[in-house]
Amino acid sequence: MSRTLVVPTIRPLRSSDRPLIEAMTRACRVFREDEVTVALDVVDAALGWGRRRDPGYETAGVELDGALAGWACWGPVPCTVGSFDLYWIVVAPERQGCGVGRALLEDVERRVAGRARLLVVETAGREEYAGTRAFYVSRGYQVAARIVDYYAPGDDLVTFVKRIGDPWIRESGDQGNADSLIPGSPGPRIR
């Protein structure tokens, strides 16, 4: 198998992907059982699997040779102006290092462009996540915060942030009305 991704197919996840998503997430062997449960809960909400679909979640999957090779889920952060969370990005172990993660992340960034100011990623500080953290740094993300022992003793929360754009700028002359926030409008930036 080539370690170079040539032409991926990126598409929204489908309900029929659910068993593959679970198998892939478990196969990574870095997620604890409670983390796999949370990942599947987010996917279920995004897909409407066994419940009403939650429109606050968006998804994408990468197919290679007709098989799902990776998946991502993200969405806008409630009570913020233009902040989005990348909740999950998972790549099948046999496809790691060949561009699937990069393709997914670039697709997420493209999809949120024009809507997002910030894309926020929370990941673990455990040694098994060193490659994950290096991946985000290589894609232009900066460490914005680190909370020691957040997940468990010795397992920090590391928060990465990337400024995607700043589409939310106030209309000229109106500095106080939140209704004047219009994507692409000329005027001073919100700070």
CSV table of C-alpha atoms in Angstrom, one decimal:
chain,number,residue,atom,x,y,z
A,1,MET,CA,0.0,0.0,0.0
A,2,SER,CA,1.3,3.5,-0.9
A,3,ARG,CA,1.8,5.9,2.0
A,4,THR,CA,0.8,8.8,-0.3
A,5,LEU,CA,-2.8,9.9,-0.7
A,6,VAL,CA,-3.5,10.6,-4.4
A,7,VAL,CA,-7.2,11.2,-5.0
A,8,PRO,CA,-9.4,10.9,-1.9
A,9,THR,CA,-13.2,11.2,-2.1
A,10,ILE,CA,-14.5,13.4,0.7
A,11,ARG,CA,-18.2,13.2,1.5
A,12,PRO,CA,-20.6,13.6,4.4
A,13,LEU,CA,-20.9,10.6,6.6
A,14,ARG,CA,-23.9,8.3,6.2
A,15,SER,CA,-25.7,6.1,8.7
A,16,SER,CA,-24.3,3.1,6.9
A,17,ASP,CA,-20.8,4.3,7.9
A,18,ARG,CA,-21.6,3.8,11.6
A,19,PRO,CA,-20.2,0.3,12.0
A,20,LEU,CA,-17.0,1.3,10.2
A,21,ILE,CA,-16.7,4.5,12.3
A,22,GLU,CA,-16.9,2.5,15.5
A,23,ALA,CA,-14.4,-0.2,14.2
A,24,MET,CA,-11.9,2.5,13.0
A,25,THR,CA,-12.1,4.5,16.2
A,26,ARG,CA,-11.5,1.4,18.3
A,27,ALA,CA,-8.7,0.2,16.0
A,28,CYS,CA,-6.7,3.4,16.7
A,29,ARG,CA,-6.0,2.0,20.2
A,30,VAL,CA,-5.3,5.5,21.7
A,31,PHE,CA,-8.9,6.2,22.8
A,32,ARG,CA,-10.1,4.9,26.2
A,33,GLU,CA,-13.5,3.1,26.2
A,34,ASP,CA,-15.3,6.2,27.5
A,35,GLU,CA,-13.8,8.3,24.7
A,36,VAL,CA,-15.0,5.8,22.1
A,37,THR,CA,-18.5,6.0,23.7
A,38,VAL,CA,-18.4,9.8,23.4
A,39,ALA,CA,-17.1,9.7,19.8
A,40,LEU,CA,-20.0,7.4,18.9
A,41,ASP,CA,-22.5,9.6,20.7
A,42,VAL,CA,-21.4,12.6,18.7
A,43,VAL,CA,-21.6,10.6,15.4
A,44,ASP,CA,-25.0,9.3,16.4
A,45,ALA,CA,-26.2,12.9,17.0
A,46,ALA,CA,-24.7,14.1,13.8
A,47,LEU,CA,-26.2,11.3,11.7
A,48,GLY,CA,-29.5,10.9,13.6
A,49,TRP,CA,-28.6,7.3,14.4
A,50,GLY,CA,-31.3,6.2,16.9
A,51,ARG,CA,-32.4,9.8,17.6
A,52,ARG,CA,-33.2,13.1,16.0
A,53,ARG,CA,-30.3,14.5,14.0
A,54,ASP,CA,-28.6,17.4,15.7
A,55,PRO,CA,-27.9,20.1,13.1
A,56,GLY,CA,-25.1,21.5,15.3
A,57,TYR,CA,-22.8,18.8,14.1
A,58,GLU,CA,-21.3,18.5,10.6
A,59,THR,CA,-19.4,15.5,9.3
A,60,ALA,CA,-17.0,14.4,6.5
A,61,GLY,CA,-15.5,11.1,5.6
A,62,VAL,CA,-12.6,10.2,3.4
A,63,GLU,CA,-12.9,7.3,1.1
A,64,LEU,CA,-10.0,5.5,-0.5
A,65,ASP,CA,-10.6,2.6,-2.9
A,66,GLY,CA,-14.3,2.7,-2.0
A,67,ALA,CA,-13.6,2.3,1.7
A,68,LEU,CA,-13.9,4.8,4.6
A,69,ALA,CA,-10.4,5.7,5.7
A,70,GLY,CA,-11.1,8.5,8.1
A,71,TRP,CA,-13.8,10.7,9.5
A,72,ALA,CA,-14.3,14.1,11.2
A,73,CYS,CA,-17.1,15.9,13.1
A,74,TRP,CA,-17.2,19.6,13.9
A,75,GLY,CA,-19.6,22.4,14.6
A,76,PRO,CA,-20.2,25.9,15.8
A,77,VAL,CA,-19.6,26.6,19.5
A,78,PRO,CA,-22.8,27.8,21.1
A,79,CYS,CA,-22.7,31.4,22.5
A,80,THR,CA,-19.7,32.4,20.5
A,81,VAL,CA,-19.3,34.6,17.4
A,82,GLY,CA,-17.6,32.5,14.7
A,83,SER,CA,-15.8,29.9,16.9
A,84,PHE,CA,-16.0,26.2,15.8
A,85,ASP,CA,-14.9,23.1,17.5
A,86,LEU,CA,-13.3,20.2,15.7
A,87,TYR,CA,-14.8,17.5,17.9
A,88,TRP,CA,-13.3,14.4,16.3
A,89,ILE,CA,-10.9,13.5,13.5
A,90,VAL,CA,-10.0,9.8,13.3
A,91,VAL,CA,-8.0,8.0,10.6
A,92,ALA,CA,-7.8,4.3,10.2
A,93,PRO,CA,-4.5,3.0,11.6
A,94,GLU,CA,-3.4,1.5,8.2
A,95,ARG,CA,-4.1,4.9,6.5
A,96,GLN,CA,-2.3,7.1,9.0
A,97,GLY,CA,0.7,9.0,7.6
A,98,CYS,CA,-0.6,9.0,4.0
A,99,GLY,CA,-2.5,12.3,3.9
A,100,VAL,CA,-6.0,11.3,5.1
A,101,GLY,CA,-5.9,13.4,8.2
A,102,ARG,CA,-4.5,16.4,6.2
A,103,ALA,CA,-7.3,16.0,3.6
A,104,LEU,CA,-10.0,15.9,6.3
A,105,LEU,CA,-8.6,18.9,8.1
A,106,GLU,CA,-8.3,20.9,5.0
A,107,ASP,CA,-11.9,20.0,4.1
A,108,VAL,CA,-13.1,21.1,7.5
A,109,GLU,CA,-11.3,24.4,7.2
A,110,ARG,CA,-12.7,24.9,3.7
A,111,ARG,CA,-16.2,24.2,4.8
A,112,VAL,CA,-16.1,26.6,7.8
A,113,ALA,CA,-14.4,29.4,5.9
A,114,GLY,CA,-16.7,32.4,5.7
A,115,ARG,CA,-18.5,31.3,8.9
A,116,ALA,CA,-15.6,30.7,11.3
A,117,ARG,CA,-13.1,33.0,12.9
A,118,LEU,CA,-11.5,30.3,15.0
A,119,LEU,CA,-11.2,26.5,14.7
A,120,VAL,CA,-10.6,25.0,18.2
A,121,VAL,CA,-9.2,21.5,18.7
A,122,GLU,CA,-8.9,19.8,22.1
A,123,THR,CA,-6.6,16.9,22.4
A,124,ALA,CA,-4.8,14.9,25.1
A,125,GLY,CA,-1.3,15.5,26.6
A,126,ARG,CA,-0.5,11.8,26.8
A,127,GLU,CA,2.6,10.5,25.0
A,128,GLU,CA,0.5,8.5,22.6
A,129,TYR,CA,-0.9,11.8,21.3
A,130,ALA,CA,2.6,13.3,20.5
A,131,GLY,CA,2.0,12.6,16.8
A,132,THR,CA,-1.4,14.2,16.9
A,133,ARG,CA,-0.1,17.3,18.5
A,134,ALA,CA,2.7,17.6,16.0
A,135,PHE,CA,0.1,17.1,13.2
A,136,TYR,CA,-1.8,20.2,14.4
A,137,VAL,CA,1.3,22.3,14.8
A,138,SER,CA,2.4,21.3,11.2
A,139,ARG,CA,-1.0,22.5,9.9
A,140,GLY,CA,-0.6,26.0,11.5
A,141,TYR,CA,-2.4,25.4,14.8
A,142,GLN,CA,-1.1,27.0,17.9
A,143,VAL,CA,-1.3,25.8,21.5
A,144,ALA,CA,-3.7,28.2,23.2
A,145,ALA,CA,-4.0,26.5,26.5
A,146,ARG,CA,-2.8,23.5,28.5
A,147,ILE,CA,-4.6,22.3,31.6
A,148,VAL,CA,-2.4,19.9,33.6
A,149,ASP,CA,-4.0,16.6,34.7
A,150,TYR,CA,-7.3,17.6,33.1
A,151,TYR,CA,-8.4,14.2,31.8
A,152,ALA,CA,-6.6,12.2,34.4
A,153,PRO,CA,-3.4,12.4,36.5
A,154,GLY,CA,-0.6,12.8,33.9
A,155,ASP,CA,-3.1,13.5,31.0
A,156,ASP,CA,-3.3,17.2,30.2
A,157,LEU,CA,-5.8,18.9,28.0
A,158,VAL,CA,-4.0,20.7,25.2
A,159,THR,CA,-6.1,23.2,23.2
A,160,PHE,CA,-5.0,24.2,19.8
A,161,VAL,CA,-6.5,27.1,17.8
A,162,LYS,CA,-6.2,28.3,14.3
A,163,ARG,CA,-7.6,31.6,13.0
A,164,ILE,CA,-9.6,30.6,9.9
A,165,GLY,CA,-10.8,34.1,9.1
A,166,ASP,CA,-12.8,36.9,10.5
A,167,PRO,CA,-16.0,37.2,8.5
A,168,TRP,CA,-17.9,38.8,11.4
A,169,ILE,CA,-17.2,42.5,11.2
A,170,ARG,CA,-19.5,45.3,12.1
A,171,GLU,CA,-21.3,47.5,9.6
A,172,SER,CA,-19.7,50.9,9.4
A,173,GLY,CA,-21.2,53.3,11.9
A,174,ASP,CA,-22.9,50.8,14.1
A,175,GLN,CA,-20.6,49.7,16.9
A,176,GLY,CA,-23.1,48.4,19.5
A,177,ASN,CA,-25.9,46.5,17.8
A,178,ALA,CA,-25.2,42.7,17.5
A,179,ASP,CA,-27.7,42.6,14.6
A,180,SER,CA,-25.2,44.6,12.6
A,181,LEU,CA,-22.8,41.6,12.4
A,182,ILE,CA,-22.9,40.7,8.8
A,183,PRO,CA,-20.3,38.5,7.1
A,184,GLY,CA,-18.1,40.4,4.7
A,185,SER,CA,-19.4,43.9,5.7
A,186,PRO,CA,-16.8,46.7,5.6
A,187,GLY,CA,-15.9,48.2,9.0
A,188,PRO,CA,-13.8,47.7,12.0
A,189,ARG,CA,-13.1,44.1,13.2
A,190,ILE,CA,-14.7,42.7,16.4
A,191,ARG,CA,-12.1,42.1,19.0
